[in-house]
């Protein structure tokens, strides 16, 4: 069976869902943000500050291609992975790409108090909301399957993914 890649906006639950899914179907997780941080030996926030977003996107692309090249894995992506068409192509080819679709309000609530997302500034929610709107169609276009998650538990989302993956 193909890999499963989770895409969606910051705070959509990609990390939490990937963990629960991995536990249930006994698969390894590759988190592209974690791959980038490990390779750069820097936190994402610092990569953005010191090297800029463009450099981060290059590293993210390389991490996404690496992840897509593995077998039987669950890939938790960063919210901006869909901004590069090459990333989408690589993921779609090797994975069932699942979009965890949630409302902006849910993302904002989940990320409240967190300072590790350079592109989600709680003091400037207007920008974050604009990014959310812009990204929505990219996620939709990149995904093989869409799961609306706002009113669901992690367990329910995991079960839906398993169903969609045909297991
Ligand atoms: C980003 C999302 C983040 C991280 C980086 C940029 C984005 O990942 O990759 O801060 O552009 O949406 P999460 O979606 O896991 O928060």
Tab-separated table of N, CA, C and O in Angstrom, residues 5-48:
chain	number	residue	atom	x	y	z
A	5	UNK	N	0.112	10.761	2.978
A	5	UNK	CA	0.629	12.103	3.302
A	5	UNK	C	-0.520	12.983	3.764
A	5	UNK	O	-1.571	13.034	3.128
A	6	UNK	N	-0.306	13.647	4.883
A	6	UNK	CA	-1.335	14.546	5.411
A	6	UNK	C	-0.956	15.982	5.080
A	6	UNK	O	0.165	16.417	5.371
A	7	UNK	N	-1.904	16.679	4.458
A	7	UNK	CA	-1.675	18.097	4.161
A	7	UNK	C	-2.784	18.924	4.816
A	7	UNK	O	-3.847	18.396	5.157
A	8	UNK	N	-2.535	20.201	4.972
A	8	UNK	CA	-3.541	21.083	5.570
A	8	UNK	C	-2.864	22.277	6.218
A	8	UNK	O	-1.623	22.309	6.352
A	9	UNK	N	-3.678	23.229	6.603
A	9	UNK	CA	-3.157	24.473	7.168
A	9	UNK	C	-2.511	24.221	8.539
A	9	UNK	O	-2.771	23.189	9.174
A	10	UNK	N	-1.720	25.190	8.985
A	10	UNK	CA	-1.161	25.122	10.345
A	10	UNK	C	-2.306	24.942	11.337
A	10	UNK	O	-3.325	25.630	11.223
A	11	UNK	N	-2.148	24.038	12.268
A	11	UNK	CA	-3.191	23.827	13.270
A	11	UNK	C	-4.326	22.941	12.780
A	11	UNK	O	-5.374	22.866	13.420
A	12	UNK	N	-4.108	22.240	11.667
A	12	UNK	CA	-5.188	21.367	11.167
A	12	UNK	C	-5.136	19.989	11.815
A	12	UNK	O	-6.004	19.154	11.586
A	13	UNK	N	-4.094	19.732	12.583
A	13	UNK	CA	-4.010	18.455	13.295
A	13	UNK	C	-3.166	17.408	12.590
A	13	UNK	O	-3.247	16.224	12.920
A	14	UNK	N	-2.337	17.831	11.657
A	14	UNK	CA	-1.537	16.858	10.902
A	14	UNK	C	-0.650	16.019	11.826
A	14	UNK	O	-0.565	14.807	11.672
A	15	UNK	N	-0.019	16.696	12.775
A	15	UNK	CA	0.892	15.969	13.670
A	15	UNK	C	0.124	15.008	14.568
A	15	UNK	O	0.474	13.818	14.648
A	16	UNK	N	-0.933	15.508	15.209
A	16	UNK	CA	-1.705	14.657	16.129
A	16	UNK	C	-2.328	13.475	15.380
A	16	UNK	O	-2.265	12.329	15.855
A	17	UNK	N	-2.887	13.737	14.205
A	17	UNK	CA	-3.527	12.659	13.447
A	17	UNK	C	-2.479	11.662	12.955
A	17	UNK	O	-2.692	10.445	13.019
A	18	UNK	N	-1.329	12.159	12.508
A	18	UNK	CA	-0.306	11.227	12.014
A	18	UNK	C	0.142	10.288	13.134
A	18	UNK	O	0.357	9.099	12.901
A	19	UNK	N	0.235	10.811	14.336
A	19	UNK	CA	0.669	9.964	15.469
A	19	UNK	C	-0.350	8.881	15.772
A	19	UNK	O	0.008	7.707	15.952
A	20	UNK	N	-1.609	9.276	15.816
A	20	UNK	CA	-2.663	8.300	16.128
A	20	UNK	C	-2.784	7.263	15.010
A	20	UNK	O	-2.967	6.066	15.254
A	21	UNK	N	-2.656	7.744	13.778
A	21	UNK	CA	-2.752	6.834	12.619
A	21	UNK	C	-1.583	5.841	12.606
A	21	UNK	O	-1.761	4.639	12.392
A	22	UNK	N	-0.395	6.372	12.867
A	22	UNK	CA	0.804	5.520	12.857
A	22	UNK	C	0.693	4.411	13.899
A	22	UNK	O	1.068	3.265	13.668
A	23	UNK	N	0.143	4.782	15.044
A	23	UNK	CA	-0.008	3.819	16.124
A	23	UNK	C	-1.008	2.737	15.713
A	23	UNK	O	-0.787	1.546	15.928
A	24	UNK	N	-2.081	3.181	15.101
A	24	UNK	CA	-3.138	2.234	14.746
A	24	UNK	C	-2.729	1.280	13.621
A	24	UNK	O	-3.008	0.096	13.675
A	25	UNK	N	-2.083	1.790	12.588
A	25	UNK	CA	-1.746	0.888	11.470
A	25	UNK	C	-0.265	0.482	11.471
A	25	UNK	O	0.237	-0.104	10.514
A	26	UNK	N	0.395	0.822	12.569
A	26	UNK	CA	1.797	0.412	12.774
A	26	UNK	C	2.719	0.826	11.628
A	26	UNK	O	3.371	0.005	10.992
A	27	UNK	N	2.726	2.110	11.403
A	27	UNK	CA	3.612	2.660	10.374
A	27	UNK	C	4.517	3.704	10.990
A	27	UNK	O	4.185	4.302	12.008
A	28	UNK	N	5.607	3.949	10.299
A	28	UNK	CA	6.538	4.982	10.751
A	28	UNK	C	6.048	6.349	10.259
A	28	UNK	O	5.443	6.433	9.194
A	29	UNK	N	6.337	7.390	11.050
A	29	UNK	CA	5.968	8.751	10.630
A	29	UNK	C	7.211	9.497	10.162
A	29	UNK	O	8.258	9.405	10.797
A	30	UNK	N	7.058	10.211	9.067
A	30	UNK	CA	8.106	11.177	8.717
A	30	UNK	C	7.450	12.552	8.729
A	30	UNK	O	6.473	12.786	8.019
A	31	UNK	N	7.965	13.429	9.572
A	31	UNK	CA	7.435	14.786	9.688
A	31	UNK	C	8.412	15.690	8.938
A	31	UNK	O	9.579	15.800	9.324
A	32	UNK	N	7.949	16.306	7.861
A	32	UNK	CA	8.903	17.055	7.016
A	32	UNK	C	9.523	18.235	7.769
A	32	UNK	O	10.688	18.547	7.567
A	33	UNK	N	8.755	18.867	8.658
A	33	UNK	CA	9.328	19.963	9.456
A	33	UNK	C	10.478	19.442	10.335
A	33	UNK	O	11.512	20.093	10.477
A	34	UNK	N	10.266	18.259	10.914
A	34	UNK	CA	11.302	17.676	11.777
A	34	UNK	C	12.542	17.315	10.961
A	34	UNK	O	13.676	17.487	11.434
A	35	UNK	N	12.328	16.838	9.722
A	35	UNK	CA	13.472	16.504	8.856
A	35	UNK	C	14.285	17.766	8.569
A	35	UNK	O	15.512	17.780	8.672
A	36	UNK	N	13.572	18.854	8.244
A	36	UNK	CA	14.252	20.125	7.956
A	36	UNK	C	15.043	20.594	9.177
A	36	UNK	O	16.227	20.953	9.070
A	37	UNK	N	14.405	20.539	10.342
A	37	UNK	CA	15.074	21.022	11.559
A	37	UNK	C	16.308	20.185	11.884
A	37	UNK	O	17.340	20.709	12.282
A	38	UNK	N	16.191	18.898	11.672
A	38	UNK	CA	17.306	18.012	11.979
A	38	UNK	C	18.473	18.272	11.026
A	38	UNK	O	19.629	18.367	11.436
A	39	UNK	N	18.131	18.411	9.735
A	39	UNK	CA	19.195	18.639	8.754
A	39	UNK	C	19.863	20.000	8.953
A	39	UNK	O	21.071	20.131	8.780
A	40	UNK	N	19.066	21.008	9.303
A	40	UNK	CA	19.607	22.370	9.442
A	40	UNK	C	20.195	22.604	10.831
A	40	UNK	O	20.909	23.580	11.050
A	41	UNK	N	19.873	21.683	11.742
A	41	UNK	CA	20.230	21.847	13.161
A	41	UNK	C	19.751	23.208	13.670
A	41	UNK	O	20.434	23.921	14.380
A	42	UNK	N	18.559	23.571	13.251
A	42	UNK	CA	17.961	24.853	13.648
A	42	UNK	C	16.454	24.680	13.699
A	42	UNK	O	15.896	23.899	12.918
A	43	UNK	N	15.819	25.432	14.569
A	43	UNK	CA	14.357	25.430	14.614
A	43	UNK	C	13.831	26.205	13.399
A	43	UNK	O	14.508	27.108	12.896
A	44	UNK	N	12.627	25.844	12.977
A	44	UNK	CA	12.060	26.482	11.785
A	44	UNK	C	11.998	28.013	11.915
A	44	UNK	O	12.318	28.736	10.978
A	45	UNK	N	11.622	28.460	13.084
A	45	UNK	CA	11.530	29.910	13.279
A	45	UNK	C	12.877	30.585	12.998
A	45	UNK	O	12.947	31.627	12.363
A	46	UNK	N	13.930	29.924	13.455
A	46	UNK	CA	15.258	30.503	13.246
A	46	UNK	C	15.673	30.413	11.772
A	46	UNK	O	16.331	31.316	11.245
A	47	UNK	N	15.289	29.327	11.109
A	47	UNK	CA	15.615	29.211	9.671
A	47	UNK	C	14.962	30.376	8.918
A	47	UNK	O	15.588	31.030	8.088
A	48	UNK	N	13.688	30.646	9.247
A	48	UNK	CA	12.987	31.764	8.601
A	48	UNK	C	13.714	33.080	8.882
A	48	UNK	O	13.901	33.899	7.991
